[in-house]
Short mmCIF file of C-alpha atoms and ligand atoms in Angstrom, two decimals:
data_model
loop_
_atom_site.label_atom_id
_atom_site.label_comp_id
_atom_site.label_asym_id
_atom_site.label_seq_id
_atom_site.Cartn_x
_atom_site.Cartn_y
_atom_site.Cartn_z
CA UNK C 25 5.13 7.27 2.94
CA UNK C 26 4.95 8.27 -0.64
CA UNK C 27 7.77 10.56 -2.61
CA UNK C 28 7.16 13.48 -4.01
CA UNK C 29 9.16 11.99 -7.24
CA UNK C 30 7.74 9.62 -9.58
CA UNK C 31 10.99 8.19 -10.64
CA UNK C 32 13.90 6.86 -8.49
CA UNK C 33 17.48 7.57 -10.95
CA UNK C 34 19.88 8.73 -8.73
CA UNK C 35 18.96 9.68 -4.71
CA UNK C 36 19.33 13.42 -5.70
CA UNK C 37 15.35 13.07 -6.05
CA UNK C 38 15.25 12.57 -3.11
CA UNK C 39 14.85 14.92 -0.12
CA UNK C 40 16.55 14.06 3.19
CA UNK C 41 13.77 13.63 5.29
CA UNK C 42 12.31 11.17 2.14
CA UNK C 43 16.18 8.99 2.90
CA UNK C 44 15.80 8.97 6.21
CA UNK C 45 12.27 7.55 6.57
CA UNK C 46 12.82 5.28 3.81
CA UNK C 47 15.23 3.73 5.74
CA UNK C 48 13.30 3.33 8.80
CA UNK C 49 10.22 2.01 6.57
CA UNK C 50 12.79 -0.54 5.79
CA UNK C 51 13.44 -1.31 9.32
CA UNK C 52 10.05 -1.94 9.87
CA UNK C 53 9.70 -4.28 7.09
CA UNK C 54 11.70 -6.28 8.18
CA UNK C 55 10.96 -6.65 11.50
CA UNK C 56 7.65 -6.86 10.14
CA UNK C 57 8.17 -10.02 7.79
CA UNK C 58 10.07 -11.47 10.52
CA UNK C 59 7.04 -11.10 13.06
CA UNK C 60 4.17 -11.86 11.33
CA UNK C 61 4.96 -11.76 7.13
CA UNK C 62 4.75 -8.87 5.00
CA UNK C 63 1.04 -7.13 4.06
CA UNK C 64 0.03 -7.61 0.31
CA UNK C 65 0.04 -4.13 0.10
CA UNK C 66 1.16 -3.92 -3.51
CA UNK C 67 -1.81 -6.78 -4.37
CA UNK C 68 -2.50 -7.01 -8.55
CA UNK C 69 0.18 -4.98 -9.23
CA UNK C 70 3.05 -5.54 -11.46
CA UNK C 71 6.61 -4.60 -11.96
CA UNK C 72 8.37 -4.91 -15.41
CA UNK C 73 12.30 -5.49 -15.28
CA UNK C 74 14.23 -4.83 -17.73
CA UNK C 75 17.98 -5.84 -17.72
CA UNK C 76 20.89 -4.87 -20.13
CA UNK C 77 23.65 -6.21 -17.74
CA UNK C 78 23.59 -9.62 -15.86
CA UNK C 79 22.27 -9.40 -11.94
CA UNK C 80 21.29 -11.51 -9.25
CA UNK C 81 20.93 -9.26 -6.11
CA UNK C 82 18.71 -6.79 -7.45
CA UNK C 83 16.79 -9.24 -9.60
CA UNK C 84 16.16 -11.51 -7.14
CA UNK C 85 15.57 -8.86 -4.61
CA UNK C 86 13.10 -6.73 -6.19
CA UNK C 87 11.44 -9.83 -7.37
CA UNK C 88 11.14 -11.84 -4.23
CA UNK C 89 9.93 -8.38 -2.70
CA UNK C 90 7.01 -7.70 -5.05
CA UNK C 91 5.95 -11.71 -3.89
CA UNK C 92 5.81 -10.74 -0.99
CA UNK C 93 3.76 -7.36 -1.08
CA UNK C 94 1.12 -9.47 -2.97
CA UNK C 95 1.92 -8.30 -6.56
CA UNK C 96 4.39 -9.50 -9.11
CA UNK C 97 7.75 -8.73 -11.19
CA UNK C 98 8.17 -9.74 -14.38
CA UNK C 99 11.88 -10.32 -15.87
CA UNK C 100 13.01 -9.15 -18.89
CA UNK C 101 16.24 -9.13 -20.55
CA UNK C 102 16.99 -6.65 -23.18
CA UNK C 103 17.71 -9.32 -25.94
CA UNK C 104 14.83 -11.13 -25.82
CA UNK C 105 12.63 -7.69 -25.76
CA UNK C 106 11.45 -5.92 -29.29
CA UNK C 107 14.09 -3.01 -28.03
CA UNK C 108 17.00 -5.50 -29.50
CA UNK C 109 15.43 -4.80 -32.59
CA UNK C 110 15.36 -1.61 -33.31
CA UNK C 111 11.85 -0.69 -31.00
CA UNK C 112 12.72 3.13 -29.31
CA UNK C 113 12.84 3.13 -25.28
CA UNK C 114 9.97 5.71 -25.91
CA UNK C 115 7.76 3.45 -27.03
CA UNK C 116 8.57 0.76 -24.73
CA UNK C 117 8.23 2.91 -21.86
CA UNK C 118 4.63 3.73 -23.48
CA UNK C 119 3.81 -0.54 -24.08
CA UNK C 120 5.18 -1.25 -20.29
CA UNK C 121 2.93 1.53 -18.64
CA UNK C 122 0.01 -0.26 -20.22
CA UNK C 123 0.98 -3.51 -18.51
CA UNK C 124 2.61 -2.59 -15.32
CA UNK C 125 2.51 -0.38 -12.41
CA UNK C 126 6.26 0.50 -11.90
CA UNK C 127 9.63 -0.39 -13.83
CA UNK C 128 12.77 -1.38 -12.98
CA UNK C 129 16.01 -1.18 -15.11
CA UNK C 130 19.43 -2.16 -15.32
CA UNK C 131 21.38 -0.43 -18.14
CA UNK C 132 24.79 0.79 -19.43
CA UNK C 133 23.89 4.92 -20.21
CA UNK C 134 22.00 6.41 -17.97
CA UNK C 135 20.40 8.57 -20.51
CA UNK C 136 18.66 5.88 -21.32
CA UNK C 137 16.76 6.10 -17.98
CA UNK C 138 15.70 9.42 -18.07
CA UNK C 139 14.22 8.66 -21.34
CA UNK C 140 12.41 5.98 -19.80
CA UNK C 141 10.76 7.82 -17.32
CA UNK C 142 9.93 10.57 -19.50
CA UNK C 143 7.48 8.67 -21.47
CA UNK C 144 6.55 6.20 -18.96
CA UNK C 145 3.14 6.97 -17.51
CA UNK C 146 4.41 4.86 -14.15
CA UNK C 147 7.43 5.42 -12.20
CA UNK C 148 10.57 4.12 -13.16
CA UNK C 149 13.82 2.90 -10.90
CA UNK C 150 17.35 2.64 -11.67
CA UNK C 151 18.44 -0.97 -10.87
CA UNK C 152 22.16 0.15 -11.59
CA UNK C 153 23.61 1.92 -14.41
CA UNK C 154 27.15 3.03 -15.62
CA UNK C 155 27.17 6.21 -13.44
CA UNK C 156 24.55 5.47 -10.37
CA UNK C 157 23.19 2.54 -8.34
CA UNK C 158 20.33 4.45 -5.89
CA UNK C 159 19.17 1.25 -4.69
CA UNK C 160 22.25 -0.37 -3.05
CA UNK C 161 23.33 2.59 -1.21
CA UNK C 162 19.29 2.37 0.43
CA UNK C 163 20.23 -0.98 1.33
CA UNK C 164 23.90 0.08 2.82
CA UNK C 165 22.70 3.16 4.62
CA UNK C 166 19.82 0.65 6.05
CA UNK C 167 22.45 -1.60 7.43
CA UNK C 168 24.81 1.36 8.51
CA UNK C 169 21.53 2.33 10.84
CA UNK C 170 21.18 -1.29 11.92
CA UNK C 171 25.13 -1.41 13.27
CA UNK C 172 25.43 1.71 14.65
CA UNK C 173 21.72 2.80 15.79
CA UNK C 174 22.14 6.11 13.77
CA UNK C 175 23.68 7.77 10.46
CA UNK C 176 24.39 11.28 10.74
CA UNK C 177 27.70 12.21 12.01
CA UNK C 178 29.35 8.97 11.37
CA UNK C 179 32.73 8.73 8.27
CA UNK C 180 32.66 6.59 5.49
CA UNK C 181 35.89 5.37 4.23
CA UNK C 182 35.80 4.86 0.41
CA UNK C 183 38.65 2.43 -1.10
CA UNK C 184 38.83 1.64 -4.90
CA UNK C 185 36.96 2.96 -7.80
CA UNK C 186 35.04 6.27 -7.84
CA UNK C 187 32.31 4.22 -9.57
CA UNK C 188 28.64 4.09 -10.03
CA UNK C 189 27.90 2.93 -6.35
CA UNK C 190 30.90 5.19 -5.00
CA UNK C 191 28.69 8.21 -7.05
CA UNK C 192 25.52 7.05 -5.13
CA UNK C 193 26.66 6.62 -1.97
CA UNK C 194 28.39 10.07 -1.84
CA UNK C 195 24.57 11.47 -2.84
CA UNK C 196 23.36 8.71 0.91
CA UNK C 197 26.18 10.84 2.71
CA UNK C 198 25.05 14.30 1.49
CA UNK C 199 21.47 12.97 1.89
CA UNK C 200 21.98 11.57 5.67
CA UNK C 201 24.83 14.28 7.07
CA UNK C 202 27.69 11.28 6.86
CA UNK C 203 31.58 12.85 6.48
CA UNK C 204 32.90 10.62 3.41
CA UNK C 205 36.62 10.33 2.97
CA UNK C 206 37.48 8.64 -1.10
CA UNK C 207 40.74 7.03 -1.43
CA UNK C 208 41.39 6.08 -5.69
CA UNK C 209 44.42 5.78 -7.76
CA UNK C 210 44.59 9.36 -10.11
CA UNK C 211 41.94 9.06 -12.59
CA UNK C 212 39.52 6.63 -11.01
CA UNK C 213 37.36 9.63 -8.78
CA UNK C 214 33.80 10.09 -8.43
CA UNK C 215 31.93 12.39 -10.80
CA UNK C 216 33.15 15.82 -10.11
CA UNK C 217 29.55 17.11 -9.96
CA UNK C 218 28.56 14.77 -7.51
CA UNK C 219 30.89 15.40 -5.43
CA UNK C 220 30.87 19.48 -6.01
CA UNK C 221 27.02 19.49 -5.21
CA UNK C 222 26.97 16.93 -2.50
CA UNK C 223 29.97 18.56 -0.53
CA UNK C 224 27.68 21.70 -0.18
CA UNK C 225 26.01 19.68 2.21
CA UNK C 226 28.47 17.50 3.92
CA UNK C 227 32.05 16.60 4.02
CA UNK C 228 33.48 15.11 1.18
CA UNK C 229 37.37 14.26 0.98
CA UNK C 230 38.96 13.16 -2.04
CA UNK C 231 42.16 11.15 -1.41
CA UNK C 232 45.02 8.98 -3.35
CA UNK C 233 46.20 7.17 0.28
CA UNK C 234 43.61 4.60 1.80
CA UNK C 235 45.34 5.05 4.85
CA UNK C 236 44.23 8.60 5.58
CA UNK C 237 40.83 7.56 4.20
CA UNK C 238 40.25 4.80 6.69
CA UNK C 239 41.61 6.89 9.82
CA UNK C 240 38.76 7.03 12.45
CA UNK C 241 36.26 5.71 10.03
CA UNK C 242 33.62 3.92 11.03
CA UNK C 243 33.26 2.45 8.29
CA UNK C 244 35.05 1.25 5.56
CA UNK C 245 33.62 0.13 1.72
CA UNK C 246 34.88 -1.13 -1.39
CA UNK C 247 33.70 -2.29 -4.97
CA UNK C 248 35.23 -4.15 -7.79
CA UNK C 249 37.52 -2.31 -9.65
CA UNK C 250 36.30 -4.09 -12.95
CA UNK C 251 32.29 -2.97 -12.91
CA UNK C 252 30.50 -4.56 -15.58
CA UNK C 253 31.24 -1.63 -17.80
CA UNK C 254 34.59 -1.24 -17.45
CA UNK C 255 36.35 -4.99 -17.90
CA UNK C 256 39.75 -3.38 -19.25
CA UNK C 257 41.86 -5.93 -17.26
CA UNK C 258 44.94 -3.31 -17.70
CA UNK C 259 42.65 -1.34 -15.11
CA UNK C 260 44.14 -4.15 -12.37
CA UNK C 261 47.15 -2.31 -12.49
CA UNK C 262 46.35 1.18 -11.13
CA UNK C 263 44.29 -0.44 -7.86
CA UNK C 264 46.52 -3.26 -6.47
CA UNK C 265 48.50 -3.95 -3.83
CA UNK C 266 47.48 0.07 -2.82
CA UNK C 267 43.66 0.18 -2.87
CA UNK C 268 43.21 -3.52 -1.72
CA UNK C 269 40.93 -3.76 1.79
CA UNK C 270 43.08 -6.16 3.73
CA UNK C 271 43.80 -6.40 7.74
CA UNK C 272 46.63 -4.13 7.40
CA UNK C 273 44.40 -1.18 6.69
CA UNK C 274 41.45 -2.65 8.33
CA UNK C 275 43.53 -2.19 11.45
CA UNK C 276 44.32 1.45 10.52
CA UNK C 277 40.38 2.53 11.18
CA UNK C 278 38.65 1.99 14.25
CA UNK C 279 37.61 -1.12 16.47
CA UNK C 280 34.24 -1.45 15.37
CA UNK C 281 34.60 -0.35 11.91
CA UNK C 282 32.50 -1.78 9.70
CA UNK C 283 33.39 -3.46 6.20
CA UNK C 284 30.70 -3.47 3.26
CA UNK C 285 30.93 -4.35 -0.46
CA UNK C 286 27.74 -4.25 -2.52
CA UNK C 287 28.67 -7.29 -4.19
CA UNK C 288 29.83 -9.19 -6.67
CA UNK C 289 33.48 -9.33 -5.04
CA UNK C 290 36.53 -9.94 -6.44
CA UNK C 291 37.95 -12.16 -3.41
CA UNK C 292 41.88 -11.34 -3.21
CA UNK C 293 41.65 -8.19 -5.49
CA UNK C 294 39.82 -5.26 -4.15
CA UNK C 295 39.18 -7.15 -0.76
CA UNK C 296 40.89 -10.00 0.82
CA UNK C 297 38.72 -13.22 2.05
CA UNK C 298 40.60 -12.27 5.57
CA UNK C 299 38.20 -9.12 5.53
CA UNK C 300 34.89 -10.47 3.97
CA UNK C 301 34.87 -13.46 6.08
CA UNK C 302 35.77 -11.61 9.19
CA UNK C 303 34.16 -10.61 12.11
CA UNK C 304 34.05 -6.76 10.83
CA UNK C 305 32.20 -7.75 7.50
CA UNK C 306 28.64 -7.06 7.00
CA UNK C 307 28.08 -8.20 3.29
CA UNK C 308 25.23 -10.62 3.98
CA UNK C 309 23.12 -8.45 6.01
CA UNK C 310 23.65 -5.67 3.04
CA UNK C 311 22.56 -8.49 0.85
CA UNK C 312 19.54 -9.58 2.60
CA UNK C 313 18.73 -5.64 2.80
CA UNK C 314 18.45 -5.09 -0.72
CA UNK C 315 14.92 -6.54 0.24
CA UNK C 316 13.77 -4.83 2.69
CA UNK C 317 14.98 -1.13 1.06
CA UNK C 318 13.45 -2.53 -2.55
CA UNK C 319 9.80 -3.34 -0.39
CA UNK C 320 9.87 -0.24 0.76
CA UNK C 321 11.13 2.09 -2.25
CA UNK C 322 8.25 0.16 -4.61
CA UNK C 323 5.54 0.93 -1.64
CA UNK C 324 6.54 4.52 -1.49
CA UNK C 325 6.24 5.23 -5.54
CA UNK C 326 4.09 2.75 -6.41
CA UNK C 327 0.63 4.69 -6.34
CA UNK C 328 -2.42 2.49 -4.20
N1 CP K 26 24.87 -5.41 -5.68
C1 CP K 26 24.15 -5.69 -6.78
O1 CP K 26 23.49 -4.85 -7.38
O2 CP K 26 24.23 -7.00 -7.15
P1 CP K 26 23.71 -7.61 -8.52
O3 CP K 26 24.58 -7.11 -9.62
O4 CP K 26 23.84 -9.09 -8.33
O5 CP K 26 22.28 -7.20 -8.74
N1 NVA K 27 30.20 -1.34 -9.78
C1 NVA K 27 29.60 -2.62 -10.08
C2 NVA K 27 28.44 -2.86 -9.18
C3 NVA K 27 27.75 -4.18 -9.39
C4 NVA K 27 26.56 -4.34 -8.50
C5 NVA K 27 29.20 -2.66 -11.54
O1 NVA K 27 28.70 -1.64 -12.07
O2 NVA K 27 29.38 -3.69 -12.17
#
C-alpha cells in the first residue's frame, strides 16, 4: 500500500482506511519474517535519522527494520550534525534528500518537522516530538488488534499525562472508531484541538478520576509523567498516589483488560512492577511491534 501523504507528523495524515491497513500490513510482516524472513523490498535505499532527544526503541527499531527490507538507516545525532552549528533545517532537509530516500526525526518543537518536510524532496517521519509520537500508537493499535482480533468498538482507558503519545493515540482512536476515556490531574490534558477534532469522530472523555476511566475498559495505558521534555520533578506531585496504574485500579476494569506503556517506564511511579510484570501487561509485544509498524510505515512512503 502506499499513502497518499508524503510525510508521516502526526496520524491526522492519515485516512482511516490508510490506519487500518497499515496495521494489517504489519501483521503480515511479521508473520512474514517469522515464516520465511522479510523481502528486501526497500534494497539500496537509505534512511537518515536524526535525533535531538536520546532513544532506543525507535532507533533501534527503525534501524533493525530498514536491515531487514534490504536498505539501510543511518544515525545521526543533532550535535554531531552541521545543524549544531548554526546550518538551517531547510538546508539540511535539502543535503539529506540528496543522500537518502526517507527521514526520520526525533525532536523537541514540532515546528521543526513541518519545516523539514517542507523542503525535503523525500518523505519525512516523526520519531517523537514534544506534542506527537505517530509511530508508537501504530505499534499499540497493532498489538491492540493482535489481543483482541479487532479495534473498532473497543475503550481505551488513559491514566497520567495528556502527553505527546496520549495526543497520538487519541488521533489511533478517532482514526480506528475506539471510545477513549482520559483520566489526568487539572492541567496535564491532551491538546484541546486534538481532542475537539478527534471527538467529531469518536468518543472522547476527559476525566480527573482513573477509576471512572478504567470502568469496562478494555484496555488500560499509561506513560511517564516526566517525558523527556518536561523533567520538572515538582511535576511528581500532581500524578501520585492518584494516577498510578496499580492492581487496585487494574481490578476496577475488566478481566481481560489489557495494560500497555510505550516505554521507558518509571517502575513504582506511573505504573507499579505488580502491573508491568503481570499477566495483563503487554509491553514487550508493543516493543517488538515498533518493528513490524516501522517496516511497514517506511514501505508504504518510501517510493519503489
Ligand atoms: N517508546 C519509545 O519511543 O521508546 P524510545 O524513546 O526508546 O525510542
Ligand atoms: N512521553 C515520553 C515518551 C517517550 C517514548 C517522552 O516524550 O519522553
Amino acid at each position: 500500500m502506499k499513502l497518499k501523504t508524503k510525510d508521516l507528523l502526526t496520524l491526522a495524515e492519515l485516512t482511516p482506511k490508510e490506519f487500518v491497513c497499515l496495521i494489517d500490513d504489519s501483521i503480515k510482516l511479521k508473520k512474514e519474517l517469522k515464516k520465511s524472513g522479510s523481502k528486501h523490498v526497500l534494497k539500496n535505499k537509505t534512511l537518515a535519522m536524526i535525533f535531538q532527544k536520546p532513544s532506543t526503541r525507535t532507533r533501534v527499531s527503525f534501524e533493525t527494520g530498514m536491515y531487514q527490507l534490504g536498505g539501510c538507516a543511518i544515525n545521526l545525532s543533532s550535535n554531531d550534525m552541521q545543524l549544531s552549528r548554526g546550518e538551517s533545517v531547510e538546508d539540511t532537509a535539502r543535503t539529506l534528500s540528496r543522500y537518502s530516500n526517507c527521514i526520520v526525526a526525533r525532536v523537541y518543537e514540532h515546528e521543526l518537522l513541518a519545516k523539514l518536510a517542507e523542503h525535503a524532496t523525500v518523505p519525512v517521519i516523526n520519531g517523537l516530538s514534544d506534542t506527537f509520537h505517530p509511530c508508537q500508537i501504530l505499534a499499540d493499535f497493532m498489538t491492540i488488534k493482535e489481543n483482541f482480533g479487532k479495534i473498532k468498538g473497543l475503550k481505551i482507558a488513559w491514566v497520567g499525562d495528556g502527553n505527546n503519545v496520549c495526543n497520538s493515540m487519541i488521533y489511533g482512536a478517532a482514526l480506528s472508531g475506539t471510545i477513549m476515556s482520559i483520566a489526568t490531574p487539572k492541567g496535564f490534558e491532551p491538546d484541546k484541538n486534538v481532542v475537539t477534532e478527534s471527538k467529531k469522530s469518536t468518543k472522547i472523555e476527559l476525566t480527573t478520576d482513573p477509576f471512572v476511566a478504567v470502568k469496562n475498559a478494555d484496555v488500560v495505558v499509561t506513560d511517564t509523567y516526566s517525558s523527556i521534555h518536561n523533567k520538572n520533578p515538582k511535576r511528581m506531585k500532581k500524578f501520585l498516589p492518584k494516577f498510578q496504574v496499580n492492581p487496585e485500579l487494574m481490578k476496577s476494569a475488566k478481566k481481560n483488560t489489557i495494560f500497555m506503556h510505550c516505554l521507558p517506564a518509571k517502575r513504582e511511579q506511573e505504573v507499579t512492577s505488580s502491573v508491568i510484570d503481570g499477566p495483563q501487561s503487554v509491553v514487550w509485544d508493543e516493543v517488538e511491534n515498533r518493528l513490524h509498524t516501522q517496516k511497514a510505515l517506511l514501505t508504504a512512503l518510501i517510493q519503489a
